[in-house]
Amino acid sequence: MAWNNPKTWASGNVLTASDMNTYVRDNTLYLYAQSGLSPSCRVYNNAAISVKNDGPVALTFNTERWDTDDMHSTVSNTGRLTCATPGIYHVYGSIRFASNNTGNRFVSIRKNGSETWASNRVMAIQQGKVTMVSVATEVLLDTGDYVELLAYQSSGGALNVESEGALTPEFGATWLRALP
């Protein structure tokens, strides 16, 4: 995004939505990005989350590391990061499954409850070892759009996504630039 040199106004000019978007919204977003305070959020869950066999589970997050743009709530829709500032976001997540050497492990980023934007699948690690899975992508979000982090596994029974430090489960989004 670039800075738009302000328009010189004359008596009788009509202020249009296009003018407001170009000279107010876009320039405000430009300055916001330059300040280092771009919309950003990173959340985690400080407890294990059970993931059923053979079905995706939208993970929930009960704690925020930071949230500069009210993207996350720890009270309602705790699995969502909801866009307040439209633009292109870098969205990422990381999870660790409990030790089990059967099947596959997946993590996916889903937009607005139905559209998968990225997914990563790995085979289960040997018994006694945990399986880490991470995913990242850029997602175009408009005001009110949301993203979720989904976990899937095929071990034959329920399996926990474990909680540990700043590793798992973690989910975040950082604004990169305004909508094209």
Short mmCIF file of N, CA and C in Angstrom, two decimals:
data_model
loop_
_atom_site.label_atom_id
_atom_site.label_comp_id
_atom_site.label_asym_id
_atom_site.label_seq_id
_atom_site.Cartn_x
_atom_site.Cartn_y
_atom_site.Cartn_z
N MET A 1 0.85 -1.17 0.00
CA MET A 1 0.00 0.00 0.00
C MET A 1 0.90 1.23 0.00
N ALA A 2 0.50 2.20 -0.75
CA ALA A 2 1.26 3.44 -0.85
C ALA A 2 0.44 4.60 -0.27
N TRP A 3 1.15 5.66 0.03
CA TRP A 3 0.53 6.88 0.52
C TRP A 3 -0.11 7.62 -0.66
N ASN A 4 -1.32 8.12 -0.48
CA ASN A 4 -2.01 8.92 -1.49
C ASN A 4 -1.90 10.38 -1.09
N ASN A 5 -1.24 11.19 -1.93
CA ASN A 5 -1.13 12.61 -1.60
C ASN A 5 -2.52 13.21 -1.46
N PRO A 6 -2.76 13.92 -0.36
CA PRO A 6 -4.09 14.47 -0.11
C PRO A 6 -4.54 15.40 -1.23
N LYS A 7 -5.81 15.38 -1.46
CA LYS A 7 -6.45 16.20 -2.48
C LYS A 7 -6.59 17.64 -1.95
N THR A 8 -6.46 18.60 -2.84
CA THR A 8 -6.72 19.99 -2.48
C THR A 8 -8.20 20.26 -2.76
N TRP A 9 -8.93 20.64 -1.74
CA TRP A 9 -10.37 20.83 -1.84
C TRP A 9 -10.68 22.28 -2.16
N ALA A 10 -11.71 22.46 -2.93
CA ALA A 10 -12.19 23.80 -3.28
C ALA A 10 -13.64 23.92 -2.85
N SER A 11 -14.08 25.12 -2.62
CA SER A 11 -15.46 25.37 -2.25
C SER A 11 -16.40 24.77 -3.29
N GLY A 12 -17.39 24.04 -2.83
CA GLY A 12 -18.36 23.44 -3.72
C GLY A 12 -18.03 22.02 -4.13
N ASN A 13 -16.80 21.49 -3.82
CA ASN A 13 -16.48 20.10 -4.13
C ASN A 13 -17.39 19.17 -3.33
N VAL A 14 -17.77 18.07 -3.96
CA VAL A 14 -18.60 17.06 -3.30
C VAL A 14 -17.68 15.95 -2.78
N LEU A 15 -17.83 15.62 -1.51
CA LEU A 15 -17.05 14.54 -0.91
C LEU A 15 -17.71 13.21 -1.27
N THR A 16 -16.97 12.32 -1.92
CA THR A 16 -17.52 11.04 -2.35
C THR A 16 -16.97 9.90 -1.49
N ALA A 17 -17.61 8.76 -1.59
CA ALA A 17 -17.14 7.57 -0.90
C ALA A 17 -15.74 7.21 -1.39
N SER A 18 -15.50 7.36 -2.67
CA SER A 18 -14.19 7.07 -3.24
C SER A 18 -13.12 7.97 -2.62
N ASP A 19 -13.43 9.27 -2.46
CA ASP A 19 -12.48 10.19 -1.82
C ASP A 19 -12.20 9.76 -0.39
N MET A 20 -13.24 9.41 0.35
CA MET A 20 -13.06 8.98 1.74
C MET A 20 -12.18 7.73 1.80
N ASN A 21 -12.43 6.77 0.90
CA ASN A 21 -11.65 5.55 0.90
C ASN A 21 -10.19 5.82 0.55
N THR A 22 -9.96 6.65 -0.45
CA THR A 22 -8.61 6.92 -0.91
C THR A 22 -7.82 7.78 0.08
N TYR A 23 -8.39 8.88 0.51
CA TYR A 23 -7.63 9.86 1.29
C TYR A 23 -7.74 9.69 2.80
N VAL A 24 -8.76 9.02 3.25
CA VAL A 24 -8.90 8.82 4.70
C VAL A 24 -8.59 7.37 5.06
N ARG A 25 -9.39 6.42 4.56
CA ARG A 25 -9.19 5.02 4.92
C ARG A 25 -7.80 4.51 4.52
N ASP A 26 -7.46 4.64 3.24
CA ASP A 26 -6.20 4.07 2.76
C ASP A 26 -4.99 4.73 3.42
N ASN A 27 -5.03 6.05 3.58
CA ASN A 27 -3.90 6.73 4.23
C ASN A 27 -3.82 6.38 5.71
N THR A 28 -4.96 6.20 6.37
CA THR A 28 -4.95 5.79 7.77
C THR A 28 -4.34 4.40 7.90
N LEU A 29 -4.74 3.47 7.02
CA LEU A 29 -4.17 2.13 7.07
C LEU A 29 -2.68 2.16 6.77
N TYR A 30 -2.26 3.00 5.84
CA TYR A 30 -0.84 3.14 5.54
C TYR A 30 -0.07 3.59 6.78
N LEU A 31 -0.57 4.61 7.45
CA LEU A 31 0.10 5.11 8.66
C LEU A 31 0.09 4.06 9.76
N TYR A 32 -1.02 3.34 9.86
CA TYR A 32 -1.14 2.29 10.87
C TYR A 32 -0.07 1.23 10.65
N ALA A 33 0.10 0.83 9.39
CA ALA A 33 1.11 -0.18 9.06
C ALA A 33 2.51 0.33 9.35
N GLN A 34 2.77 1.60 9.07
CA GLN A 34 4.10 2.17 9.30
C GLN A 34 4.42 2.29 10.79
N SER A 35 3.39 2.36 11.62
CA SER A 35 3.61 2.54 13.06
C SER A 35 4.09 1.27 13.74
N GLY A 36 4.02 0.15 13.06
CA GLY A 36 4.40 -1.12 13.68
C GLY A 36 3.27 -1.71 14.49
N LEU A 37 2.10 -1.08 14.46
CA LEU A 37 0.97 -1.57 15.22
C LEU A 37 -0.09 -2.18 14.30
N SER A 38 0.34 -2.82 13.25
CA SER A 38 -0.60 -3.44 12.33
C SER A 38 -1.50 -4.40 13.08
N PRO A 39 -2.75 -4.55 12.62
CA PRO A 39 -3.63 -5.52 13.26
C PRO A 39 -2.96 -6.89 13.34
N SER A 40 -2.98 -7.45 14.52
CA SER A 40 -2.31 -8.72 14.74
C SER A 40 -2.90 -9.38 15.98
N CYS A 41 -2.91 -10.69 15.96
CA CYS A 41 -3.47 -11.45 17.07
C CYS A 41 -2.77 -12.79 17.15
N ARG A 42 -2.46 -13.23 18.36
CA ARG A 42 -1.95 -14.58 18.57
C ARG A 42 -2.57 -15.12 19.84
N VAL A 43 -3.18 -16.30 19.70
CA VAL A 43 -3.93 -16.90 20.80
C VAL A 43 -3.46 -18.34 21.02
N TYR A 44 -3.81 -18.88 22.19
CA TYR A 44 -3.47 -20.26 22.49
C TYR A 44 -4.47 -20.83 23.48
N ASN A 45 -4.40 -22.13 23.67
CA ASN A 45 -5.21 -22.77 24.69
C ASN A 45 -4.25 -23.39 25.69
N ASN A 46 -4.49 -23.12 26.98
CA ASN A 46 -3.59 -23.61 28.01
C ASN A 46 -4.01 -24.97 28.57
N ALA A 47 -4.87 -25.67 27.84
CA ALA A 47 -5.30 -27.02 28.22
C ALA A 47 -5.36 -27.90 26.97
N ALA A 48 -5.27 -29.20 27.18
CA ALA A 48 -5.37 -30.14 26.06
C ALA A 48 -6.78 -30.09 25.47
N ILE A 49 -6.89 -30.38 24.18
CA ILE A 49 -8.16 -30.41 23.48
C ILE A 49 -8.31 -31.79 22.82
N SER A 50 -9.39 -32.48 23.12
CA SER A 50 -9.63 -33.79 22.55
C SER A 50 -10.12 -33.66 21.11
N VAL A 51 -9.49 -34.44 20.22
CA VAL A 51 -9.87 -34.44 18.81
C VAL A 51 -10.37 -35.84 18.47
N LYS A 52 -11.64 -35.92 18.03
CA LYS A 52 -12.24 -37.21 17.71
C LYS A 52 -11.53 -37.83 16.51
N ASN A 53 -11.71 -39.12 16.35
CA ASN A 53 -11.15 -39.84 15.21
C ASN A 53 -11.94 -39.55 13.94
N ASP A 54 -11.23 -39.34 12.83
CA ASP A 54 -11.83 -39.19 11.50
C ASP A 54 -12.86 -38.08 11.37
N GLY A 55 -12.60 -36.95 11.96
CA GLY A 55 -13.50 -35.80 11.78
C GLY A 55 -12.78 -34.53 12.21
N PRO A 56 -12.86 -33.48 11.40
CA PRO A 56 -12.17 -32.25 11.78
C PRO A 56 -12.81 -31.59 13.00
N VAL A 57 -11.97 -31.01 13.82
CA VAL A 57 -12.42 -30.30 15.01
C VAL A 57 -11.85 -28.88 14.95
N ALA A 58 -12.73 -27.89 15.03
CA ALA A 58 -12.28 -26.49 15.11
C ALA A 58 -11.78 -26.28 16.54
N LEU A 59 -10.51 -25.94 16.66
CA LEU A 59 -9.91 -25.76 17.98
C LEU A 59 -10.38 -24.45 18.62
N THR A 60 -10.36 -24.42 19.93
CA THR A 60 -10.73 -23.22 20.68
C THR A 60 -9.50 -22.69 21.39
N PHE A 61 -9.55 -21.39 21.72
CA PHE A 61 -8.39 -20.72 22.32
C PHE A 61 -8.89 -19.85 23.46
N ASN A 62 -8.38 -20.13 24.66
CA ASN A 62 -8.89 -19.45 25.85
C ASN A 62 -7.99 -18.32 26.37
N THR A 63 -6.87 -18.10 25.71
CA THR A 63 -5.93 -17.08 26.19
C THR A 63 -5.31 -16.35 25.00
N GLU A 64 -5.07 -15.06 25.18
CA GLU A 64 -4.46 -14.25 24.13
C GLU A 64 -3.04 -13.88 24.52
N ARG A 65 -2.12 -14.06 23.60
CA ARG A 65 -0.76 -13.54 23.80
C ARG A 65 -0.78 -12.04 23.52
N TRP A 66 -1.48 -11.65 22.44
CA TRP A 66 -1.78 -10.25 22.15
C TRP A 66 -2.93 -10.19 21.16
N ASP A 67 -3.58 -9.05 21.10
CA ASP A 67 -4.66 -8.81 20.15
C ASP A 67 -4.77 -7.30 19.96
N THR A 68 -4.18 -6.79 18.89
CA THR A 68 -4.12 -5.34 18.68
C THR A 68 -5.34 -4.76 17.98
N ASP A 69 -6.31 -5.64 17.57
CA ASP A 69 -7.43 -5.14 16.77
C ASP A 69 -8.75 -5.83 17.12
N ASP A 70 -8.89 -6.30 18.35
CA ASP A 70 -10.12 -6.98 18.80
C ASP A 70 -10.55 -8.08 17.83
N MET A 71 -9.62 -8.93 17.46
CA MET A 71 -9.89 -10.01 16.52
C MET A 71 -10.39 -11.28 17.21
N HIS A 72 -10.15 -11.41 18.52
CA HIS A 72 -10.46 -12.65 19.23
C HIS A 72 -11.23 -12.35 20.51
N SER A 73 -12.12 -13.26 20.85
CA SER A 73 -12.84 -13.19 22.11
C SER A 73 -12.57 -14.45 22.91
N THR A 74 -12.34 -14.30 24.20
CA THR A 74 -12.17 -15.48 25.06
C THR A 74 -13.51 -15.90 25.66
N VAL A 75 -14.61 -15.25 25.24
CA VAL A 75 -15.94 -15.54 25.77
C VAL A 75 -16.84 -16.21 24.73
N SER A 76 -16.89 -15.67 23.51
CA SER A 76 -17.76 -16.27 22.49
C SER A 76 -16.95 -16.52 21.21
N ASN A 77 -17.33 -17.57 20.49
CA ASN A 77 -16.61 -17.95 19.27
C ASN A 77 -15.10 -17.95 19.49
N THR A 78 -14.67 -18.65 20.51
CA THR A 78 -13.27 -18.61 20.93
C THR A 78 -12.30 -19.28 19.96
N GLY A 79 -12.83 -19.95 18.95
CA GLY A 79 -11.98 -20.56 17.93
C GLY A 79 -11.74 -19.67 16.74
N ARG A 80 -12.36 -18.48 16.74
CA ARG A 80 -12.29 -17.60 15.58
C ARG A 80 -11.36 -16.41 15.79
N LEU A 81 -10.69 -16.03 14.70
CA LEU A 81 -10.02 -14.74 14.60
C LEU A 81 -10.82 -13.98 13.56
N THR A 82 -11.47 -12.90 13.98
CA THR A 82 -12.41 -12.17 13.12
C THR A 82 -11.80 -10.86 12.67
N CYS A 83 -11.89 -10.60 11.39
CA CYS A 83 -11.28 -9.42 10.79
C CYS A 83 -12.05 -8.15 11.15
N ALA A 84 -11.32 -7.16 11.68
CA ALA A 84 -11.88 -5.84 11.93
C ALA A 84 -11.33 -4.83 10.93
N THR A 85 -10.13 -5.08 10.43
CA THR A 85 -9.48 -4.22 9.44
C THR A 85 -9.26 -5.03 8.17
N PRO A 86 -9.98 -4.70 7.08
CA PRO A 86 -9.85 -5.50 5.86
C PRO A 86 -8.43 -5.50 5.29
N GLY A 87 -8.06 -6.60 4.68
CA GLY A 87 -6.75 -6.68 4.05
C GLY A 87 -6.31 -8.11 3.84
N ILE A 88 -5.04 -8.23 3.51
CA ILE A 88 -4.42 -9.53 3.35
C ILE A 88 -3.67 -9.84 4.64
N TYR A 89 -3.94 -11.01 5.20
CA TYR A 89 -3.36 -11.43 6.47
C TYR A 89 -2.49 -12.66 6.29
N HIS A 90 -1.41 -12.71 7.06
CA HIS A 90 -0.63 -13.93 7.20
C HIS A 90 -1.26 -14.67 8.38
N VAL A 91 -1.77 -15.87 8.12
CA VAL A 91 -2.46 -16.66 9.14
C VAL A 91 -1.65 -17.93 9.37
N TYR A 92 -1.47 -18.30 10.64
CA TYR A 92 -0.61 -19.44 10.96
C TYR A 92 -1.12 -20.18 12.19
N GLY A 93 -0.74 -21.44 12.29
CA GLY A 93 -1.12 -22.23 13.45
C GLY A 93 -0.17 -23.38 13.65
N SER A 94 -0.11 -23.86 14.89
CA SER A 94 0.78 -24.96 15.23
C SER A 94 0.11 -25.80 16.32
N ILE A 95 0.13 -27.12 16.12
CA ILE A 95 -0.44 -28.03 17.11
C ILE A 95 0.47 -29.24 17.31
N ARG A 96 0.31 -29.87 18.47
CA ARG A 96 1.05 -31.10 18.77
C ARG A 96 0.06 -32.14 19.26
N PHE A 97 0.06 -33.29 18.58
CA PHE A 97 -0.79 -34.39 19.00
C PHE A 97 -0.06 -35.26 20.01
N ALA A 98 -0.82 -35.84 20.93
CA ALA A 98 -0.26 -36.78 21.90
C ALA A 98 0.36 -37.97 21.17
N SER A 99 1.23 -38.65 21.85
CA SER A 99 1.93 -39.80 21.28
C SER A 99 0.95 -40.90 20.84
N ASN A 100 1.10 -41.32 19.60
CA ASN A 100 0.32 -42.42 19.03
C ASN A 100 0.89 -42.63 17.63
N ASN A 101 1.18 -43.88 17.27
CA ASN A 101 1.86 -44.12 15.99
C ASN A 101 0.95 -44.61 14.87
N THR A 102 -0.36 -44.40 15.00
CA THR A 102 -1.31 -44.87 14.00
C THR A 102 -1.93 -43.70 13.23
N GLY A 103 -2.00 -43.80 11.90
CA GLY A 103 -2.75 -42.87 11.09
C GLY A 103 -2.03 -41.58 10.73
N ASN A 104 -2.84 -40.59 10.35
CA ASN A 104 -2.36 -39.29 9.90
C ASN A 104 -2.79 -38.19 10.85
N ARG A 105 -2.10 -37.05 10.74
CA ARG A 105 -2.45 -35.86 11.51
C ARG A 105 -2.53 -34.70 10.53
N PHE A 106 -3.58 -33.89 10.66
CA PHE A 106 -3.79 -32.74 9.79
C PHE A 106 -3.99 -31.48 10.63
N VAL A 107 -3.63 -30.35 10.06
CA VAL A 107 -4.04 -29.06 10.59
C VAL A 107 -4.41 -28.20 9.38
N SER A 108 -5.52 -27.47 9.49
CA SER A 108 -6.01 -26.66 8.37
C SER A 108 -6.45 -25.29 8.84
N ILE A 109 -6.41 -24.34 7.92
CA ILE A 109 -6.95 -23.00 8.15
C ILE A 109 -8.20 -22.88 7.30
N ARG A 110 -9.31 -22.55 7.96
CA ARG A 110 -10.60 -22.45 7.28
C ARG A 110 -11.13 -21.03 7.41
N LYS A 111 -11.69 -20.51 6.31
CA LYS A 111 -12.26 -19.16 6.28
C LYS A 111 -13.78 -19.25 6.28
N ASN A 112 -14.40 -18.45 7.15
CA ASN A 112 -15.86 -18.32 7.22
C ASN A 112 -16.60 -19.64 7.33
N GLY A 113 -16.01 -20.61 8.02
CA GLY A 113 -16.69 -21.86 8.33
C GLY A 113 -16.78 -22.89 7.23
N SER A 114 -16.27 -22.57 6.03
CA SER A 114 -16.42 -23.56 4.96
C SER A 114 -15.27 -23.65 3.97
N GLU A 115 -14.50 -22.61 3.83
CA GLU A 115 -13.49 -22.54 2.76
C GLU A 115 -12.09 -22.81 3.32
N THR A 116 -11.49 -23.94 2.94
CA THR A 116 -10.15 -24.28 3.40
C THR A 116 -9.11 -23.53 2.57
N TRP A 117 -8.23 -22.79 3.24
CA TRP A 117 -7.21 -22.00 2.55
C TRP A 117 -5.83 -22.66 2.60
N ALA A 118 -5.61 -23.52 3.57
CA ALA A 118 -4.33 -24.21 3.67
C ALA A 118 -4.51 -25.43 4.55
N SER A 119 -3.71 -26.45 4.28
CA SER A 119 -3.76 -27.67 5.07
C SER A 119 -2.40 -28.34 5.03
N ASN A 120 -2.07 -29.01 6.11
CA ASN A 120 -0.83 -29.76 6.16
C ASN A 120 -1.12 -31.11 6.81
N ARG A 121 -0.62 -32.18 6.19
CA ARG A 121 -0.83 -33.53 6.70
C ARG A 121 0.51 -34.21 6.90
N VAL A 122 0.64 -34.90 8.02
CA VAL A 122 1.83 -35.70 8.27
C VAL A 122 1.42 -37.06 8.80
N MET A 123 2.29 -38.04 8.62
CA MET A 123 2.06 -39.37 9.20
C MET A 123 2.40 -39.30 10.67
N ALA A 124 1.73 -40.12 11.46
CA ALA A 124 2.02 -40.20 12.89
C ALA A 124 3.47 -40.62 13.10
N ILE A 125 4.06 -40.07 14.13
CA ILE A 125 5.45 -40.40 14.49
C ILE A 125 5.44 -41.69 15.32
N GLN A 126 6.59 -42.32 15.46
CA GLN A 126 6.70 -43.57 16.20
C GLN A 126 6.15 -43.46 17.62
N GLN A 127 5.71 -44.57 18.16
CA GLN A 127 5.16 -44.60 19.51
C GLN A 127 6.16 -44.00 20.50
N GLY A 128 5.64 -43.24 21.42
CA GLY A 128 6.49 -42.58 22.41
C GLY A 128 6.92 -41.18 21.99
N LYS A 129 6.63 -40.80 20.78
CA LYS A 129 6.97 -39.47 20.27
C LYS A 129 5.70 -38.72 19.89
N VAL A 130 5.70 -37.42 20.11
CA VAL A 130 4.55 -36.59 19.73
C VAL A 130 4.68 -36.18 18.27
N THR A 131 3.55 -35.81 17.66
CA THR A 131 3.54 -35.37 16.27
C THR A 131 3.17 -33.90 16.22
N MET A 132 4.08 -33.08 15.70
CA MET A 132 3.84 -31.63 15.55
C MET A 132 3.39 -31.38 14.11
N VAL A 133 2.41 -30.49 13.96
CA VAL A 133 1.93 -30.10 12.64
C VAL A 133 1.69 -28.60 12.65
N SER A 134 2.19 -27.92 11.61
CA SER A 134 1.96 -26.47 11.52
C SER A 134 1.49 -26.14 10.10
N VAL A 135 0.90 -24.94 9.98
CA VAL A 135 0.36 -24.50 8.70
C VAL A 135 0.41 -22.97 8.67
N ALA A 136 0.59 -22.41 7.49
CA ALA A 136 0.59 -20.95 7.33
C ALA A 136 0.19 -20.62 5.90
N THR A 137 -0.48 -19.49 5.73
CA THR A 137 -0.88 -19.02 4.41
C THR A 137 -1.25 -17.55 4.49
N GLU A 138 -1.47 -16.94 3.34
CA GLU A 138 -2.01 -15.58 3.28
C GLU A 138 -3.47 -15.70 2.91
N VAL A 139 -4.32 -14.92 3.60
CA VAL A 139 -5.76 -14.98 3.39
C VAL A 139 -6.30 -13.57 3.21
N LEU A 140 -7.14 -13.39 2.20
CA LEU A 140 -7.80 -12.13 1.95
C LEU A 140 -9.05 -12.06 2.84
N LEU A 141 -9.10 -11.08 3.75
CA LEU A 141 -10.22 -10.96 4.68
C LEU A 141 -10.87 -9.59 4.59
N ASP A 142 -12.19 -9.60 4.61
CA ASP A 142 -12.96 -8.36 4.67
C ASP A 142 -13.53 -8.25 6.08
N THR A 143 -14.01 -7.09 6.45
CA THR A 143 -14.57 -6.89 7.79
C THR A 143 -15.64 -7.94 8.06
N GLY A 144 -15.50 -8.63 9.19
CA GLY A 144 -16.45 -9.67 9.58
C GLY A 144 -16.07 -11.07 9.17
N ASP A 145 -15.16 -11.22 8.19
CA ASP A 145 -14.67 -12.55 7.84
C ASP A 145 -13.90 -13.11 9.03
N TYR A 146 -13.87 -14.44 9.13
CA TYR A 146 -13.11 -15.05 10.22
C TYR A 146 -12.37 -16.28 9.72
N VAL A 147 -11.32 -16.63 10.46
CA VAL A 147 -10.56 -17.84 10.18
C VAL A 147 -10.55 -18.71 11.43
N GLU A 148 -10.43 -20.02 11.20
CA GLU A 148 -10.37 -21.00 12.27
C GLU A 148 -9.22 -21.96 12.00
N LEU A 149 -8.73 -22.59 13.07
CA LEU A 149 -7.70 -23.61 12.96
C LEU A 149 -8.36 -24.95 13.27
N LEU A 150 -8.27 -25.89 12.32
CA LEU A 150 -8.89 -27.20 12.48
C LEU A 150 -7.84 -28.29 12.65
N ALA A 151 -8.16 -29.25 13.49
CA ALA A 151 -7.31 -30.41 13.70
C ALA A 151 -8.08 -31.65 13.26
N TYR A 152 -7.36 -32.61 12.71
CA TYR A 152 -7.94 -33.87 12.26
C TYR A 152 -6.91 -34.95 12.51
N GLN A 153 -7.40 -36.13 12.90
CA GLN A 153 -6.48 -37.25 13.09
C GLN A 153 -7.22 -38.56 12.83
N SER A 154 -6.46 -39.58 12.47
CA SER A 154 -7.04 -40.89 12.15
C SER A 154 -6.32 -42.01 12.90
N SER A 155 -6.25 -41.88 14.22
CA SER A 155 -5.55 -42.87 15.05
C SER A 155 -6.41 -44.06 15.40
N GLY A 156 -7.74 -43.95 15.21
CA GLY A 156 -8.65 -45.02 15.59
C GLY A 156 -9.46 -44.68 16.83
N GLY A 157 -9.08 -43.64 17.54
CA GLY A 157 -9.80 -43.18 18.74
C GLY A 157 -9.50 -41.72 18.97
N ALA A 158 -10.12 -41.15 19.99
CA ALA A 158 -9.86 -39.74 20.31
C ALA A 158 -8.39 -39.56 20.69
N LEU A 159 -7.85 -38.40 20.35
CA LEU A 159 -6.44 -38.10 20.62
C LEU A 159 -6.34 -36.62 20.98
N ASN A 160 -5.54 -36.30 21.98
CA ASN A 160 -5.43 -34.91 22.42
C ASN A 160 -4.46 -34.09 21.58
N VAL A 161 -4.86 -32.82 21.35
CA VAL A 161 -3.90 -31.79 20.97
C VAL A 161 -3.39 -31.27 22.30
N GLU A 162 -2.10 -31.40 22.52
CA GLU A 162 -1.53 -31.06 23.82
C GLU A 162 -1.19 -29.57 23.91
N SER A 163 -1.11 -29.10 25.13
CA SER A 163 -0.74 -27.71 25.40
C SER A 163 0.67 -27.67 25.97
N GLU A 164 1.51 -26.80 25.38
CA GLU A 164 2.85 -26.61 25.91
C GLU A 164 3.40 -25.25 25.51
N GLY A 165 3.76 -24.48 26.51
CA GLY A 165 4.43 -23.20 26.31
C GLY A 165 3.89 -22.38 25.16
N ALA A 166 4.78 -21.89 24.33
CA ALA A 166 4.40 -21.07 23.17
C ALA A 166 4.38 -21.91 21.89
N LEU A 167 4.20 -23.23 22.05
CA LEU A 167 4.26 -24.13 20.90
C LEU A 167 2.90 -24.62 20.43
N THR A 168 2.03 -24.99 21.34
CA THR A 168 0.82 -25.70 20.95
C THR A 168 -0.28 -25.59 21.97
N PRO A 169 -1.52 -25.53 21.58
CA PRO A 169 -1.96 -25.08 20.26
C PRO A 169 -1.86 -23.56 20.17
N GLU A 170 -1.34 -23.09 19.07
CA GLU A 170 -1.15 -21.65 18.82
C GLU A 170 -1.82 -21.29 17.50
N PHE A 171 -2.40 -20.08 17.44
CA PHE A 171 -3.10 -19.63 16.24
C PHE A 171 -2.96 -18.13 16.16
N GLY A 172 -2.63 -17.61 14.97
CA GLY A 172 -2.44 -16.17 14.86
C GLY A 172 -2.68 -15.64 13.47
N ALA A 173 -2.81 -14.31 13.40
CA ALA A 173 -2.99 -13.62 12.12
C ALA A 173 -2.35 -12.24 12.23
N THR A 174 -1.66 -11.84 11.17
CA THR A 174 -1.03 -10.52 11.11
C THR A 174 -1.39 -9.85 9.79
N TRP A 175 -1.87 -8.62 9.88
CA TRP A 175 -2.24 -7.83 8.70
C TRP A 175 -1.00 -7.49 7.92
N LEU A 176 -1.03 -7.76 6.61
CA LEU A 176 0.11 -7.45 5.74
C LEU A 176 -0.09 -6.16 4.94
N ARG A 177 -1.28 -6.03 4.35
CA ARG A 177 -1.58 -4.84 3.57
C ARG A 177 -3.06 -4.76 3.28
N ALA A 178 -3.49 -3.61 2.76
CA ALA A 178 -4.90 -3.39 2.46
C ALA A 178 -5.35 -4.24 1.29
N LEU A 179 -6.65 -4.34 1.13
CA LEU A 179 -7.22 -5.09 0.02
C LEU A 179 -6.77 -4.51 -1.31
N PRO A 180 -6.53 -5.38 -2.29
CA PRO A 180 -6.11 -4.88 -3.61
C PRO A 180 -7.26 -4.18 -4.32
#
